[in-house]
Short mmCIF file of C-alpha atoms in Angstrom, two decimals:
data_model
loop_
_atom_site.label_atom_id
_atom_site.label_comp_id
_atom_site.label_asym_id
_atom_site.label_seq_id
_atom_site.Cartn_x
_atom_site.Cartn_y
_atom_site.Cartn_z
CA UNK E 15 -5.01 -2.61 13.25
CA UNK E 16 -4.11 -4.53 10.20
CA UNK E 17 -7.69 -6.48 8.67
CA UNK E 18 -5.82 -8.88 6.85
CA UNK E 19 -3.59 -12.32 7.81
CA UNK E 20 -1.94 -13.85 4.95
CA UNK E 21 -0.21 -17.42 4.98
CA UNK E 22 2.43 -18.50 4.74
CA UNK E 23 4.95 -15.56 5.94
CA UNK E 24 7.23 -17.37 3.28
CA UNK E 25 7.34 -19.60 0.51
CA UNK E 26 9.99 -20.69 -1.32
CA UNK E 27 9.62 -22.42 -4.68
CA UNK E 28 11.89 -22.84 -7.85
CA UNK E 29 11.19 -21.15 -11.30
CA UNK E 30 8.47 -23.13 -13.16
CA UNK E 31 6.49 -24.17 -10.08
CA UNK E 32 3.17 -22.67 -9.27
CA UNK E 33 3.07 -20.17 -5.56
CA UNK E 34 -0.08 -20.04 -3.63
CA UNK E 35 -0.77 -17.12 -1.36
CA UNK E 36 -3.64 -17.24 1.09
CA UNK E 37 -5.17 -13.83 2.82
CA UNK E 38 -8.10 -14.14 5.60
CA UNK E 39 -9.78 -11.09 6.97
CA UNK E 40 -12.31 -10.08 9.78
CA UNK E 41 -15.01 -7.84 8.39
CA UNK E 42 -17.50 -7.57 5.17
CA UNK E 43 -15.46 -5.54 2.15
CA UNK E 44 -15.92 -3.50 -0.91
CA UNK E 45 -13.37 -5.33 -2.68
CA UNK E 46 -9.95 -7.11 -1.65
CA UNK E 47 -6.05 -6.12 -3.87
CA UNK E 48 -2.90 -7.67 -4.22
CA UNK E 49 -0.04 -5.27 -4.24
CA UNK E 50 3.55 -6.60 -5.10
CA UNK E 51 6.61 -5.01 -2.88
CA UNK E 52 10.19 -5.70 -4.57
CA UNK E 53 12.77 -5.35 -1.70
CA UNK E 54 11.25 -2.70 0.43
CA UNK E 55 10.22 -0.37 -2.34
CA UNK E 56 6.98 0.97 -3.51
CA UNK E 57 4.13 -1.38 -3.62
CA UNK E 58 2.68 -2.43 -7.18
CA UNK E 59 -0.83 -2.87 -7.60
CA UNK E 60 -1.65 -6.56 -8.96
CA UNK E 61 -5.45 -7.00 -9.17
CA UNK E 62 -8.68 -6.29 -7.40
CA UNK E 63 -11.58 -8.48 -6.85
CA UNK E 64 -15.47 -6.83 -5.88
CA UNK E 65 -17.18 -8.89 -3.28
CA UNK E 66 -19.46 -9.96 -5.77
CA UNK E 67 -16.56 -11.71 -7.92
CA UNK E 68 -15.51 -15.38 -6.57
CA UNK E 69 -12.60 -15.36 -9.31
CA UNK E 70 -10.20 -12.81 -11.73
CA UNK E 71 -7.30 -13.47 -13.77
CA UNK E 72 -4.60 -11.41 -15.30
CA UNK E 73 -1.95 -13.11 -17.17
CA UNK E 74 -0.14 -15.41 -14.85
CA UNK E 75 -2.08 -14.54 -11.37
CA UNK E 76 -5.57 -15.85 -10.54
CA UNK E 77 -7.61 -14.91 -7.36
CA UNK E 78 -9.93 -16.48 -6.21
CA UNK E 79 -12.67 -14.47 -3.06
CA UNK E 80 -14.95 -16.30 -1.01
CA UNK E 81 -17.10 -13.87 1.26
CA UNK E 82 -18.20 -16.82 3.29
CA UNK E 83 -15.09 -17.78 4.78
CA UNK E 84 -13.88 -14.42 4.37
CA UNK E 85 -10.69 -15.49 2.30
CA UNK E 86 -8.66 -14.68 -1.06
CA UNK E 87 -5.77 -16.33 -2.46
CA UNK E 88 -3.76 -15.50 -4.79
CA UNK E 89 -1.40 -17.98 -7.52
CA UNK E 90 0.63 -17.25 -9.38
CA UNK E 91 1.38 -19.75 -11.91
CA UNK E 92 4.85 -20.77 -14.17
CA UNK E 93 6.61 -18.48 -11.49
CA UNK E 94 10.17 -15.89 -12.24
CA UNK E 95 13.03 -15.65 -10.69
CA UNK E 96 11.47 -11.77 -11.44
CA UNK E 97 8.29 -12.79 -8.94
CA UNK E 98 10.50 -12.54 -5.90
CA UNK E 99 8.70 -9.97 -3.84
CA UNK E 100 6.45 -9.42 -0.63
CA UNK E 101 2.31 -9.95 -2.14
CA UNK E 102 0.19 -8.29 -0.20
CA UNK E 103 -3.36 -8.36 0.18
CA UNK E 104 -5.51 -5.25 1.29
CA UNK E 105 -8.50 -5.18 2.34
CA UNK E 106 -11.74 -1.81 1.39
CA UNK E 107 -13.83 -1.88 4.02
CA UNK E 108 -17.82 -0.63 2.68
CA UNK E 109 -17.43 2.37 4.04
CA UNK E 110 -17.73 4.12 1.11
CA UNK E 111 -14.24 5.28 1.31
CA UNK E 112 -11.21 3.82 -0.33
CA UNK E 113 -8.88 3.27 2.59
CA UNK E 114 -6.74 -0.12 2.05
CA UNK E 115 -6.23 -2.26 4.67
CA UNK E 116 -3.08 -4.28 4.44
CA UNK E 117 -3.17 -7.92 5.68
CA UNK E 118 0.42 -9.40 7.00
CA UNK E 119 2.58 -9.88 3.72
CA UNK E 120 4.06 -13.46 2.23
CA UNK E 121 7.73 -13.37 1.47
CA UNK E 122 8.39 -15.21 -2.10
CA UNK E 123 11.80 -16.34 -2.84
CA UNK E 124 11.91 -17.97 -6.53
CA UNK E 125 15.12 -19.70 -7.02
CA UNK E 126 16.48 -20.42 -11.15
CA UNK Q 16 2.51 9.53 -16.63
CA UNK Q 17 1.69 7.11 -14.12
CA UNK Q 18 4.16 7.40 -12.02
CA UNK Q 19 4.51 8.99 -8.05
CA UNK Q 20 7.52 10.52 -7.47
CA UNK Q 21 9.28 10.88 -3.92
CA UNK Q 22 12.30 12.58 -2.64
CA UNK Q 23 14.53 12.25 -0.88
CA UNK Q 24 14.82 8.54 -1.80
CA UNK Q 25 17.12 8.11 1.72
CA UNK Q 26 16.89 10.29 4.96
CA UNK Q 27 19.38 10.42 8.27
CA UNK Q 28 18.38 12.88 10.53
CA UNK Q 29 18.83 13.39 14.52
CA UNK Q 30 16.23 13.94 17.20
CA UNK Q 31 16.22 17.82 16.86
CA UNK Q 32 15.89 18.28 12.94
CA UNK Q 33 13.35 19.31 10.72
CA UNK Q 34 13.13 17.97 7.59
CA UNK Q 35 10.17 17.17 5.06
CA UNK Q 36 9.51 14.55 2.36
CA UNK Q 37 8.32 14.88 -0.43
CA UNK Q 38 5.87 13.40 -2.52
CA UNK Q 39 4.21 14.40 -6.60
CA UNK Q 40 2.17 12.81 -8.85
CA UNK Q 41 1.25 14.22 -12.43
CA UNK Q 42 -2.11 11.97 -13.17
CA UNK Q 43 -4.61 14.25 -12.26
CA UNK Q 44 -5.48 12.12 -9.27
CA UNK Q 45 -7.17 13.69 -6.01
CA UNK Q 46 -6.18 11.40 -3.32
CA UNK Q 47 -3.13 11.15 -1.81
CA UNK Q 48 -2.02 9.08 1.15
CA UNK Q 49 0.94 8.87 3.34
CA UNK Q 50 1.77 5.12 4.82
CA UNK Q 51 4.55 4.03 7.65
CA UNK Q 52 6.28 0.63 7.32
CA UNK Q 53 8.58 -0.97 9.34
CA UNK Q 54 10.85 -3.59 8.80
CA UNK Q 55 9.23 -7.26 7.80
CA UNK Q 56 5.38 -5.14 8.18
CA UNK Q 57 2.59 -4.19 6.25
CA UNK Q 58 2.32 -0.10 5.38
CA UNK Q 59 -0.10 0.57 7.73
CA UNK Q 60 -2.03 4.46 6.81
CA UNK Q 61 -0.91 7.74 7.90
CA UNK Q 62 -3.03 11.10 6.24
CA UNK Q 63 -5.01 10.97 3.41
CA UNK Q 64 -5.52 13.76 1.53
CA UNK Q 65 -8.90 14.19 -0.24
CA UNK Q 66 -9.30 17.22 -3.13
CA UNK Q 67 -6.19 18.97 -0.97
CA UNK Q 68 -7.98 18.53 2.49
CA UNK Q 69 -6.99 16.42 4.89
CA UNK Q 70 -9.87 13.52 5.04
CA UNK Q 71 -7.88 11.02 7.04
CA UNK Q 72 -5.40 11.52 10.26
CA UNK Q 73 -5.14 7.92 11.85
CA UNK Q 74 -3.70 8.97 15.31
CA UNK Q 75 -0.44 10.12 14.26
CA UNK Q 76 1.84 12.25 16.24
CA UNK Q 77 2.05 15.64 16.07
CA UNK Q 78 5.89 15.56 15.09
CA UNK Q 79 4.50 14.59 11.86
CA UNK Q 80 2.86 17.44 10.25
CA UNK Q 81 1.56 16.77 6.20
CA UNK Q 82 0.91 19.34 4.34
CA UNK Q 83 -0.85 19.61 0.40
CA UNK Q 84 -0.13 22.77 -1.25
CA UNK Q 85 -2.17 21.92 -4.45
CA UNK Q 86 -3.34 18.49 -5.98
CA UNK Q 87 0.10 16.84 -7.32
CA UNK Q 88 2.24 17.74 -4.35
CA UNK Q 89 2.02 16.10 -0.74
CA UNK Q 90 4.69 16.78 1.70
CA UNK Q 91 5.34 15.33 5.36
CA UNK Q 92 6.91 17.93 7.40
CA UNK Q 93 9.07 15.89 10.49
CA UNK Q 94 10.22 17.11 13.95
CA UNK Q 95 11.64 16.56 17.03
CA UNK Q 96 11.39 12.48 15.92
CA UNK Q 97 12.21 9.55 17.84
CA UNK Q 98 14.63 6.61 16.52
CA UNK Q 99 11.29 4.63 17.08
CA UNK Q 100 10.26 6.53 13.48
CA UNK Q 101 12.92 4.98 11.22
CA UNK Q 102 10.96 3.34 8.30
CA UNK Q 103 9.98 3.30 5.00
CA UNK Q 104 7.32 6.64 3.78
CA UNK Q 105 5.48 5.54 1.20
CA UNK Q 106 3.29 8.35 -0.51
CA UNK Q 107 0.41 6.68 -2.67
CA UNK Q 108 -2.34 8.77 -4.63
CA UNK Q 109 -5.85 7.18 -6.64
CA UNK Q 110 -8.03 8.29 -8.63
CA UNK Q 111 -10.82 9.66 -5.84
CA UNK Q 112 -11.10 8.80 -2.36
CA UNK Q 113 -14.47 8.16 -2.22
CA UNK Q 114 -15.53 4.41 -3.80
CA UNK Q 115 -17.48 4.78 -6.93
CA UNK Q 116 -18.69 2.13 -9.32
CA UNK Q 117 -17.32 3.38 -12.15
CA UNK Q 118 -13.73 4.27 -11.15
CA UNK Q 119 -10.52 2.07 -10.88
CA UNK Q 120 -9.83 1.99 -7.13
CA UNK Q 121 -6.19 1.06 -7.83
CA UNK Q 122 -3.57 3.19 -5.30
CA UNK Q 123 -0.40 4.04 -6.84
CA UNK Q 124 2.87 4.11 -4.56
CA UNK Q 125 5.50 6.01 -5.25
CA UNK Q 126 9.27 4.03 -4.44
CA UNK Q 127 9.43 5.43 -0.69
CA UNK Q 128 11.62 7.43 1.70
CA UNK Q 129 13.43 5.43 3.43
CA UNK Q 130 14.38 7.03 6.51
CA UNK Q 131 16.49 6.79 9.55
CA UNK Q 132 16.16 8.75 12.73
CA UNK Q 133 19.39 8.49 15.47
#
């Protein structure tokens, strides 16, 4: 059973604009991903944030984790015509184990 | 090399084959996972593989047999399969399994086997 619900299921923005991506999940984590998927291909792994980080950047993407409300987002700023994928976010639960957990997806469509 | 490699990269096969995808990786990792996904979904986890044992089986049917001959190869042996199993097989390996402090828990997916049962 998936952990994670991400909103929206799609977002469409054009090239320049900032995308926000929101993920929610149920139980206490390890540590929370992004992964990038490009047209139903392999998944790309983006960033990860520890529970005890509330914010990480890398380049042009920031997430942000608040254990409290059990949420992440993730923008992506000065977006690409090249950003147009599915972001996912996945969740590793402290069990010790690194099993991700994928939340739902968000479809980005950045138009030139 | 950080790359995972899978083949075939497309798959048609009927109810009554057997076939088997195929999955390597040349970084020296010792996990490697198998995922499903279906159309518009999330991969959700098949086997994982832990120092060539399986660690992981998350209910999946026994048409679907994996198999790890040594630490870079995976395979997923298929038969008798419904149509019900067309998706995308993504094989993904990491560093470890097991969560440690001090190493990168990043998974690495290889591009997938897309595959269609009829």
């Amino acid at each position: 059973s998936q952990q994670g619900e991400e909103d929206p299921q799609a977002l469409s923005i054009q090239e320049g604009e900032n995308a926000t991506m929101n993920c929610s999940y149920k139980t206490s984590i390890n540590n929370l991903q992004w992964y990038r998927q490009n047209s139903g291909r392999g998944l790309v792994h983006l960033i990860l944030i520890r529970s005890n980080e509330r914010e990480k950047h890398s380049g042009r993407l920031r997430v942000t984790l608040d254990t409290s409300k059990k949420s992440s987002s993730l923008l992506i700023t000065a977006s690409r015509a090249a950003d147009t994928a599915s972001y996912f976010c996945a969740t590793v639960l402290n069990t010790g184990f690194q099993k991700l957990v994928f939340g739902t997806g968000t479809r980005l469509l950045v138009s030139p | 090399d950080t790359e995972v490699t899978q083949t075939p990269k497309h798959l048609v096969m009927g109810m009554t084959n057997k076939k088997s995808l195929k999955c390597e990786q040349h970084m020296g990792h010792r996990a490697m996972y198998w995922y499903k996904q279906k159309a518009k979904k999330p991969p959700e986890l098949m086997f994982v593989y832990s120092y060539e044992k399986l660690s992981i089986n998350e209910s999946v049917p026994s048409r679907f047999s994996p198999e790890c001959p040594n630490s870079s190869l995976l395979n997923l042996h298929l038969h008798a399969l419904q149509p019900e199993d067309s998706a995308l097989y993504l094989c993904a390996s990491s560093q470890d399994f097991v969560l440690r402090r001090s190493s990168y828990n990043e998974q690495f997916f290889g591009p997938g086997t897309r595959l269609t049962v009829l």
